[in-house]
PDB file of C-alpha atoms in Angstrom:
ATOM      1  CA  UNK A 138     114.096 104.598 182.347  1.00 30.00           C
ATOM      2  CA  UNK A 139     115.310 101.428 183.763  1.00 37.00           C
ATOM      3  CA  UNK A 140     112.409  99.220 184.763  1.00 37.00           C
ATOM      4  CA  UNK A 141     112.270  97.590 188.707  1.00 42.00           C
ATOM      5  CA  UNK A 142     111.659  94.235 188.654  1.00 47.00           C
ATOM      6  CA  UNK A 143     108.083  93.382 189.926  1.00 50.00           C
ATOM      7  CA  UNK A 144     107.803  92.547 193.861  1.00 56.00           C
ATOM      8  CA  UNK A 145     108.066  88.699 193.976  1.00 64.00           C
ATOM      9  CA  UNK A 146     107.758  88.256 197.903  1.00 65.00           C
ATOM     10  CA  UNK A 147     105.262  85.567 197.120  1.00 80.00           C
ATOM     11  CA  UNK A 148     107.635  83.357 194.533  1.00 89.00           C
ATOM     12  CA  UNK A 149     109.185  80.123 195.560  1.00 95.00           C
ATOM     13  CA  UNK A 150     113.009  80.793 196.583  1.00 97.00           C
ATOM     14  CA  UNK A 151     116.080  80.670 194.238  1.00 98.00           C
ATOM     15  CA  UNK A 152     118.532  78.019 195.348  1.00 98.00           C
ATOM     16  CA  UNK A 153     122.284  78.648 194.362  1.00 98.00           C
ATOM     17  CA  UNK A 154     124.720  75.841 194.146  1.00 98.00           C
ATOM     18  CA  UNK A 155     128.359  76.556 194.144  1.00 98.00           C
ATOM     19  CA  UNK A 156     131.205  73.868 194.145  1.00 96.00           C
ATOM     20  CA  UNK A 157     133.212  76.683 196.330  1.00 96.00           C
ATOM     21  CA  UNK A 158     133.025  79.233 198.139  1.00 96.00           C
ATOM     22  CA  UNK A 159     133.286  81.944 195.779  1.00 96.00           C
ATOM     23  CA  UNK A 160     131.232  80.483 192.771  1.00 96.00           C
ATOM     24  CA  UNK A 161     127.854  81.376 193.263  1.00 98.00           C
ATOM     25  CA  UNK A 162     128.558  84.949 193.991  1.00 98.00           C
ATOM     26  CA  UNK A 163     131.245  85.372 191.182  1.00 97.00           C
ATOM     27  CA  UNK A 164     129.066  83.736 188.520  1.00 97.00           C
ATOM     28  CA  UNK A 165     125.893  85.035 189.335  1.00 98.00           C
ATOM     29  CA  UNK A 166     125.734  87.020 192.186  1.00 98.00           C
ATOM     30  CA  UNK A 167     124.234  90.382 190.874  1.00 98.00           C
ATOM     31  CA  UNK A 168     121.269  88.289 189.605  1.00 98.00           C
ATOM     32  CA  UNK A 169     120.959  86.987 193.299  1.00 98.00           C
ATOM     33  CA  UNK A 170     121.201  90.331 194.439  1.00 98.00           C
ATOM     34  CA  UNK A 171     118.635  91.032 192.124  1.00 97.00           C
ATOM     35  CA  UNK A 172     116.167  89.094 192.867  1.00 98.00           C
ATOM     36  CA  UNK A 173     116.281  89.509 197.328  1.00 98.00           C
ATOM     37  CA  UNK A 174     115.902  93.140 196.809  1.00 97.00           C
ATOM     38  CA  UNK A 175     112.460  92.536 194.764  1.00 96.00           C
ATOM     39  CA  UNK A 176     111.316  90.013 197.578  1.00 96.00           C
ATOM     40  CA  UNK A 177     112.021  86.416 196.849  1.00 97.00           C
ATOM     41  CA  UNK A 178     114.124  84.623 199.410  1.00 98.00           C
ATOM     42  CA  UNK A 179     117.583  82.689 198.182  1.00 98.00           C
ATOM     43  CA  UNK A 180     119.210  80.098 199.656  1.00 98.00           C
ATOM     44  CA  UNK A 181     123.265  78.786 198.717  1.00 98.00           C
ATOM     45  CA  UNK A 182     124.293  75.538 199.249  1.00 98.00           C
ATOM     46  CA  UNK A 183     128.377  75.513 198.300  1.00 98.00           C
ATOM     47  CA  UNK A 184     129.940  72.065 197.969  1.00 97.00           C
ATOM     48  CA  UNK A 185     133.609  72.149 199.644  1.00 96.00           C
ATOM     49  CA  UNK A 186     135.248  74.881 202.021  1.00 92.00           C
ATOM     50  CA  UNK A 187     138.150  75.743 199.349  1.00 82.00           C
ATOM     51  CA  UNK A 188     140.333  72.991 201.031  1.00 85.00           C
ATOM     52  CA  UNK A 189     142.799  72.543 197.950  1.00 78.00           C
ATOM     53  CA  UNK A 190     142.968  76.784 197.000  1.00 76.00           C
ATOM     54  CA  UNK A 191     146.325  78.214 196.897  1.00 79.00           C
ATOM     55  CA  UNK A 192     145.287  81.318 198.442  1.00 85.00           C
ATOM     56  CA  UNK A 193     142.981  81.037 201.873  1.00 76.00           C
ATOM     57  CA  UNK A 194     142.001  78.717 204.473  1.00 92.00           C
ATOM     58  CA  UNK A 195     139.380  77.038 204.377  1.00 93.00           C
ATOM     59  CA  UNK A 196     138.030  78.203 207.843  1.00 95.00           C
ATOM     60  CA  UNK A 197     138.559  81.985 206.262  1.00 95.00           C
ATOM     61  CA  UNK A 198     136.991  80.859 203.047  1.00 95.00           C
ATOM     62  CA  UNK A 199     133.835  80.208 205.118  1.00 96.00           C
ATOM     63  CA  UNK A 200     133.615  83.096 206.519  1.00 97.00           C
ATOM     64  CA  UNK A 201     133.946  84.990 203.685  1.00 97.00           C
ATOM     65  CA  UNK A 202     131.419  82.948 201.899  1.00 97.00           C
ATOM     66  CA  UNK A 203     128.807  83.770 205.068  1.00 98.00           C
ATOM     67  CA  UNK A 204     130.035  87.179 204.664  1.00 98.00           C
ATOM     68  CA  UNK A 205     129.182  87.565 200.747  1.00 98.00           C
ATOM     69  CA  UNK A 206     125.709  85.611 201.507  1.00 98.00           C
ATOM     70  CA  UNK A 207     124.572  88.039 204.311  1.00 98.00           C
ATOM     71  CA  UNK A 208     125.781  91.107 201.818  1.00 98.00           C
ATOM     72  CA  UNK A 209     123.445  89.479 198.744  1.00 98.00           C
ATOM     73  CA  UNK A 210     120.491  88.925 200.799  1.00 98.00           C
ATOM     74  CA  UNK A 211     120.875  85.256 201.308  1.00 98.00           C
ATOM     75  CA  UNK A 212     121.059  82.078 203.464  1.00 98.00           C
ATOM     76  CA  UNK A 213     123.927  79.647 203.062  1.00 98.00           C
ATOM     77  CA  UNK A 214     125.095  76.261 204.307  1.00 98.00           C
ATOM     78  CA  UNK A 215     127.903  73.587 203.514  1.00 97.00           C
ATOM     79  CA  UNK A 216     127.559  70.168 202.139  1.00 97.00           C
ATOM     80  CA  UNK A 217     130.471  67.558 202.427  1.00 91.00           C
ATOM     81  CA  UNK A 218     130.721  65.567 199.208  1.00 95.00           C
ATOM     82  CA  UNK A 219     133.955  64.208 198.183  1.00 94.00           C
ATOM     83  CA  UNK A 220     136.089  67.756 198.967  1.00 92.00           C
ATOM     84  CA  UNK A 221     137.216  70.735 196.640  1.00 89.00           C
ATOM     85  CA  UNK A 222     139.366  69.180 193.464  1.00 91.00           C
ATOM     86  CA  UNK A 223     137.999  65.508 194.723  1.00 95.00           C
ATOM     87  CA  UNK A 224     134.501  65.988 193.482  1.00 96.00           C
ATOM     88  CA  UNK A 225     133.141  62.905 191.381  1.00 96.00           C
ATOM     89  CA  UNK A 226     129.681  62.614 189.674  1.00 97.00           C
ATOM     90  CA  UNK A 227     128.168  59.877 191.686  1.00 96.00           C
ATOM     91  CA  UNK A 228     124.397  58.613 192.215  1.00 95.00           C
ATOM     92  CA  UNK A 229     124.900  59.125 195.592  1.00 95.00           C
ATOM     93  CA  UNK A 230     125.272  62.939 195.614  1.00 96.00           C
ATOM     94  CA  UNK A 231     122.884  63.677 193.188  1.00 96.00           C
ATOM     95  CA  UNK A 232     120.155  62.027 195.258  1.00 95.00           C
ATOM     96  CA  UNK A 233     121.882  64.152 198.511  1.00 95.00           C
ATOM     97  CA  UNK A 234     121.311  67.499 196.355  1.00 97.00           C
ATOM     98  CA  UNK A 235     117.723  66.177 195.593  1.00 96.00           C
ATOM     99  CA  UNK A 236     117.106  66.146 199.544  1.00 95.00           C
ATOM    100  CA  UNK A 237     117.998  69.566 199.566  1.00 96.00           C
ATOM    101  CA  UNK A 238     116.045  70.365 196.818  1.00 97.00           C
ATOM    102  CA  UNK A 239     113.070  68.524 198.372  1.00 96.00           C
ATOM    103  CA  UNK A 240     114.112  70.583 201.659  1.00 96.00           C
ATOM    104  CA  UNK A 241     114.066  74.511 200.405  1.00 97.00           C
ATOM    105  CA  UNK A 242     111.646  73.622 197.327  1.00 97.00           C
ATOM    106  CA  UNK A 243     112.809  76.336 195.527  1.00 98.00           C
ATOM    107  CA  UNK A 244     111.451  77.349 192.270  1.00 97.00           C
ATOM    108  CA  UNK A 245     114.681  78.441 190.474  1.00 98.00           C
ATOM    109  CA  UNK A 246     117.591  76.795 190.666  1.00 98.00           C
ATOM    110  CA  UNK A 247     121.108  77.580 189.792  1.00 98.00           C
ATOM    111  CA  UNK A 248     124.425  75.469 188.835  1.00 98.00           C
ATOM    112  CA  UNK A 249     127.596  75.745 187.295  1.00 97.00           C
ATOM    113  CA  UNK A 250     127.567  75.036 184.087  1.00 97.00           C
ATOM    114  CA  UNK A 251     128.294  71.910 183.015  1.00 96.00           C
ATOM    115  CA  UNK A 252     130.609  72.728 180.133  1.00 95.00           C
ATOM    116  CA  UNK A 253     133.917  71.332 181.382  1.00 91.00           C
ATOM    117  CA  UNK A 254     136.429  74.057 181.744  1.00 81.00           C
ATOM    118  CA  UNK A 255     138.893  75.162 184.181  1.00 76.00           C
ATOM    119  CA  UNK A 256     138.480  73.825 187.159  1.00 91.00           C
ATOM    120  CA  UNK A 257     136.696  69.783 186.738  1.00 94.00           C
ATOM    121  CA  UNK A 258     134.486  70.670 190.407  1.00 96.00           C
ATOM    122  CA  UNK A 259     132.198  73.084 188.264  1.00 96.00           C
ATOM    123  CA  UNK A 260     131.472  70.561 185.272  1.00 96.00           C
ATOM    124  CA  UNK A 261     130.670  67.679 187.736  1.00 97.00           C
ATOM    125  CA  UNK A 262     128.501  70.127 190.153  1.00 98.00           C
ATOM    126  CA  UNK A 263     126.387  71.201 187.560  1.00 97.00           C
ATOM    127  CA  UNK A 264     125.815  67.419 186.061  1.00 97.00           C
ATOM    128  CA  UNK A 265     125.239  66.608 189.425  1.00 98.00           C
ATOM    129  CA  UNK A 266     122.626  69.142 190.308  1.00 98.00           C
ATOM    130  CA  UNK A 267     121.367  68.370 186.974  1.00 97.00           C
ATOM    131  CA  UNK A 268     120.392  64.682 187.964  1.00 97.00           C
ATOM    132  CA  UNK A 269     119.254  65.991 191.599  1.00 97.00           C
ATOM    133  CA  UNK A 270     116.498  68.434 189.741  1.00 97.00           C
ATOM    134  CA  UNK A 271     115.259  65.164 188.340  1.00 96.00           C
ATOM    135  CA  UNK A 272     115.405  62.858 190.971  1.00 96.00           C
ATOM    136  CA  UNK A 273     113.446  64.968 193.465  1.00 96.00           C
ATOM    137  CA  UNK A 274     110.865  64.609 191.490  1.00 95.00           C
ATOM    138  CA  UNK A 275     110.778  60.588 192.027  1.00 93.00           C
ATOM    139  CA  UNK A 276     108.505  59.738 194.904  1.00 88.00           C
ATOM    140  CA  UNK A 277     111.170  56.325 195.665  1.00 87.00           C
ATOM    141  CA  UNK A 278     114.137  58.336 195.914  1.00 86.00           C
ATOM    142  CA  UNK A 279     115.589  59.182 199.190  1.00 76.00           C
ATOM    143  CA  UNK A 280     114.973  58.472 202.893  1.00 75.00           C
ATOM    144  CA  UNK A 281     111.913  57.471 203.811  1.00 55.00           C
ATOM    145  CA  UNK A 282     109.981  60.469 205.917  1.00 62.00           C
ATOM    146  CA  UNK A 283     112.009  63.175 204.368  1.00 80.00           C
ATOM    147  CA  UNK A 284     110.659  66.100 202.526  1.00 91.00           C
ATOM    148  CA  UNK A 285     108.090  65.002 199.626  1.00 94.00           C
ATOM    149  CA  UNK A 286     109.016  64.593 196.089  1.00 95.00           C
ATOM    150  CA  UNK A 287     109.675  68.633 194.358  1.00 96.00           C
ATOM    151  CA  UNK A 288     109.978  69.880 190.595  1.00 96.00           C
ATOM    152  CA  UNK A 289     111.571  72.851 190.118  1.00 97.00           C
ATOM    153  CA  UNK A 290     110.304  75.559 187.064  1.00 96.00           C
ATOM    154  CA  UNK A 291     113.965  76.094 185.841  1.00 97.00           C
ATOM    155  CA  UNK A 292     117.562  75.340 185.616  1.00 98.00           C
ATOM    156  CA  UNK A 293     119.640  77.903 185.124  1.00 98.00           C
ATOM    157  CA  UNK A 294     123.250  77.240 184.394  1.00 98.00           C
ATOM    158  CA  UNK A 295     125.637  80.019 185.085  1.00 98.00           C
ATOM    159  CA  UNK A 296     129.314  80.253 183.789  1.00 96.00           C
ATOM    160  CA  UNK A 297     132.698  81.765 185.906  1.00 94.00           C
ATOM    161  CA  UNK A 298     134.710  81.944 182.752  1.00 92.00           C
ATOM    162  CA  UNK A 299     133.931  82.253 179.116  1.00 92.00           C
ATOM    163  CA  UNK A 300     135.312  79.116 178.313  1.00 93.00           C
ATOM    164  CA  UNK A 301     132.257  77.601 180.623  1.00 94.00           C
ATOM    165  CA  UNK A 302     129.310  79.081 178.184  1.00 95.00           C
ATOM    166  CA  UNK A 303     127.203  76.335 176.462  1.00 95.00           C
ATOM    167  CA  UNK A 304     127.366  77.046 173.073  1.00 93.00           C
ATOM    168  CA  UNK A 305     124.378  75.309 171.925  1.00 93.00           C
ATOM    169  CA  UNK A 306     122.456  77.274 174.510  1.00 94.00           C
ATOM    170  CA  UNK A 307     121.282  80.615 173.596  1.00 94.00           C
ATOM    171  CA  UNK A 308     121.606  82.693 177.213  1.00 96.00           C
ATOM    172  CA  UNK A 309     118.655  84.473 179.183  1.00 96.00           C
ATOM    173  CA  UNK A 310     120.100  88.167 179.789  1.00 97.00           C
ATOM    174  CA  UNK A 311     119.389  89.455 183.075  1.00 97.00           C
ATOM    175  CA  UNK A 312     120.182  93.355 183.201  1.00 97.00           C
ATOM    176  CA  UNK A 313     121.431  94.333 186.515  1.00 98.00           C
ATOM    177  CA  UNK A 314     122.356  97.984 186.013  1.00 98.00           C
ATOM    178  CA  UNK A 315     121.064  99.109 188.916  1.00 97.00           C
ATOM    179  CA  UNK A 316     123.991 100.690 190.562  1.00 98.00           C
ATOM    180  CA  UNK A 317     122.566  99.325 194.182  1.00 98.00           C
ATOM    181  CA  UNK A 318     122.562  95.548 192.484  1.00 98.00           C
ATOM    182  CA  UNK A 319     125.903  96.642 190.646  1.00 98.00           C
ATOM    183  CA  UNK A 320     127.270  97.457 194.250  1.00 98.00           C
ATOM    184  CA  UNK A 321     126.019  94.580 195.801  1.00 98.00           C
ATOM    185  CA  UNK A 322     127.262  92.138 193.586  1.00 98.00           C
ATOM    186  CA  UNK A 323     130.615  93.889 193.935  1.00 98.00           C
ATOM    187  CA  UNK A 324     130.485  93.982 197.885  1.00 97.00           C
ATOM    188  CA  UNK A 325     130.342  89.983 198.056  1.00 98.00           C
ATOM    189  CA  UNK A 326     133.289  89.841 195.420  1.00 97.00           C
ATOM    190  CA  UNK A 327     135.468  91.415 197.550  1.00 97.00           C
ATOM    191  CA  UNK A 328     134.106  89.894 200.657  1.00 97.00           C
ATOM    192  CA  UNK A 329     136.047  87.053 199.028  1.00 97.00           C
ATOM    193  CA  UNK A 330     139.613  88.977 200.128  1.00 95.00           C
ATOM    194  CA  UNK A 331     141.646  85.574 199.997  1.00 94.00           C
ATOM    195  CA  UNK A 332     140.787  85.569 196.579  1.00 91.00           C
ATOM    196  CA  UNK A 333     140.815  89.205 195.430  1.00 91.00           C
ATOM    197  CA  UNK A 334     144.001  89.485 196.331  1.00 88.00           C
ATOM    198  CA  UNK A 335     145.543  87.467 194.062  1.00 86.00           C
ATOM    199  CA  UNK A 336     143.750  88.002 190.929  1.00 88.00           C
ATOM    200  CA  UNK A 337     141.392  90.824 189.894  1.00 93.00           C
ATOM    201  CA  UNK A 338     138.454  89.041 189.582  1.00 93.00           C
ATOM    202  CA  UNK A 339     136.013  92.167 189.954  1.00 95.00           C
ATOM    203  CA  UNK A 340     137.604  93.387 187.008  1.00 96.00           C
ATOM    204  CA  UNK A 341     137.125  90.236 185.253  1.00 95.00           C
ATOM    205  CA  UNK A 342     133.200  89.791 186.253  1.00 96.00           C
ATOM    206  CA  UNK A 343     132.011  93.197 185.657  1.00 97.00           C
ATOM    207  CA  UNK A 344     133.993  93.298 182.238  1.00 97.00           C
ATOM    208  CA  UNK A 345     131.941  90.031 181.112  1.00 96.00           C
ATOM    209  CA  UNK A 346     128.962  91.904 182.090  1.00 98.00           C
ATOM    210  CA  UNK A 347     129.629  94.598 180.848  1.00 98.00           C
ATOM    211  CA  UNK A 348     129.914  93.099 177.084  1.00 97.00           C
ATOM    212  CA  UNK A 349     126.801  91.598 178.062  1.00 97.00           C
ATOM    213  CA  UNK A 350     125.328  94.377 178.285  1.00 97.00           C
ATOM    214  CA  UNK A 351     126.558  96.677 175.658  1.00 96.00           C
ATOM    215  CA  UNK A 352     125.323  93.711 173.390  1.00 94.00           C
ATOM    216  CA  UNK A 353     121.723  94.158 174.918  1.00 95.00           C
ATOM    217  CA  UNK A 354     121.995  98.128 175.245  1.00 95.00           C
ATOM    218  CA  UNK A 355     121.526  98.048 178.832  1.00 96.00           C
ATOM    219  CA  UNK A 356     125.317  98.994 181.306  1.00 97.00           C
ATOM    220  CA  UNK A 357     125.644  95.617 182.727  1.00 98.00           C
ATOM    221  CA  UNK A 358     124.053  92.080 182.390  1.00 98.00           C
ATOM    222  CA  UNK A 359     124.339  88.726 183.420  1.00 98.00           C
ATOM    223  CA  UNK A 360     124.209  85.670 181.037  1.00 98.00           C
ATOM    224  CA  UNK A 361     122.161  82.163 182.411  1.00 98.00           C
ATOM    225  CA  UNK A 362     121.858  79.197 179.846  1.00 98.00           C
ATOM    226  CA  UNK A 363     118.468  77.185 180.772  1.00 98.00           C
ATOM    227  CA  UNK A 364     119.232  73.699 180.879  1.00 97.00           C
ATOM    228  CA  UNK A 365     115.782  73.229 179.300  1.00 96.00           C
ATOM    229  CA  UNK A 366     114.043  75.508 176.638  1.00 94.00           C
ATOM    230  CA  UNK A 367     111.596  78.262 178.437  1.00 93.00           C
ATOM    231  CA  UNK A 368     107.680  78.117 178.628  1.00 93.00           C
ATOM    232  CA  UNK A 369     105.534  80.745 178.199  1.00 92.00           C
ATOM    233  CA  UNK A 370     101.961  80.973 178.755  1.00 93.00           C
ATOM    234  CA  UNK A 371     101.749  84.184 177.004  1.00 95.00           C
ATOM    235  CA  UNK A 372     103.903  86.312 174.303  1.00 91.00           C
ATOM    236  CA  UNK A 373     103.129  89.065 177.023  1.00 89.00           C
ATOM    237  CA  UNK A 374     105.345  87.615 179.516  1.00 88.00           C
ATOM    238  CA  UNK A 375     108.171  87.692 176.925  1.00 87.00           C
ATOM    239  CA  UNK A 376     110.763  90.377 177.967  1.00 86.00           C
ATOM    240  CA  UNK A 377     112.443  92.176 174.485  1.00 87.00           C
ATOM    241  CA  UNK A 378     115.281  90.855 172.256  1.00 89.00           C
ATOM    242  CA  UNK A 379     118.659  92.056 173.359  1.00 88.00           C
ATOM    243  CA  UNK A 380     119.243  92.842 169.594  1.00 82.00           C
ATOM    244  CA  UNK A 381     116.655  95.611 170.157  1.00 73.00           C
ATOM    245  CA  UNK A 382     115.886  95.391 166.269  1.00 71.00           C
TER     246      UNK A 382
END
């Protein structure tokens, strides 16, 4: 029997960053659905409107992202940095994202993998979020009168493609096998109709999750990669190993 995640209504929110309107949904939408249905709040920060995309206009992609976030039970905002395909790693951007962290005050942050891969915006945003998580702790960083410093508990990276998965970090596998979670994830991906009409993204992401699931003796699992070693207060907090021994 599959175990339902415990209720999390009092847990700090999950904050997920995406470089483009569909990144969060494609890369970790099943994890978001699992968390929100357990009672945890989730908020998306999207750092472009897909202006450089071959398929879909920015206004359309914003609407798609809003619909997808709602299907996953999350709120969403867009921040203006350099624009799609123009993102640069700048201190000013890291400070701006640190301001978002202070305002939302999440416990867990999800961001694209900083491994260089098929889209430069992905890994650059991963590096910016990593910097922002550090800067958000410093009292002297940011505008006077803004939200107070905030330290997150965990920064976890998601990978949009296999090539973006960090080779030197053992993943945390999140079991998302419950049918209602998979359905919510698929619905959120399909909400990006401008993109799914051009490529079979649902099949691509489900196949990756199925492979991870098979390796962990579950139906579907999503891999997340910790930015730092995980710390547990007790061995009782550990889940089982994927191998099952």
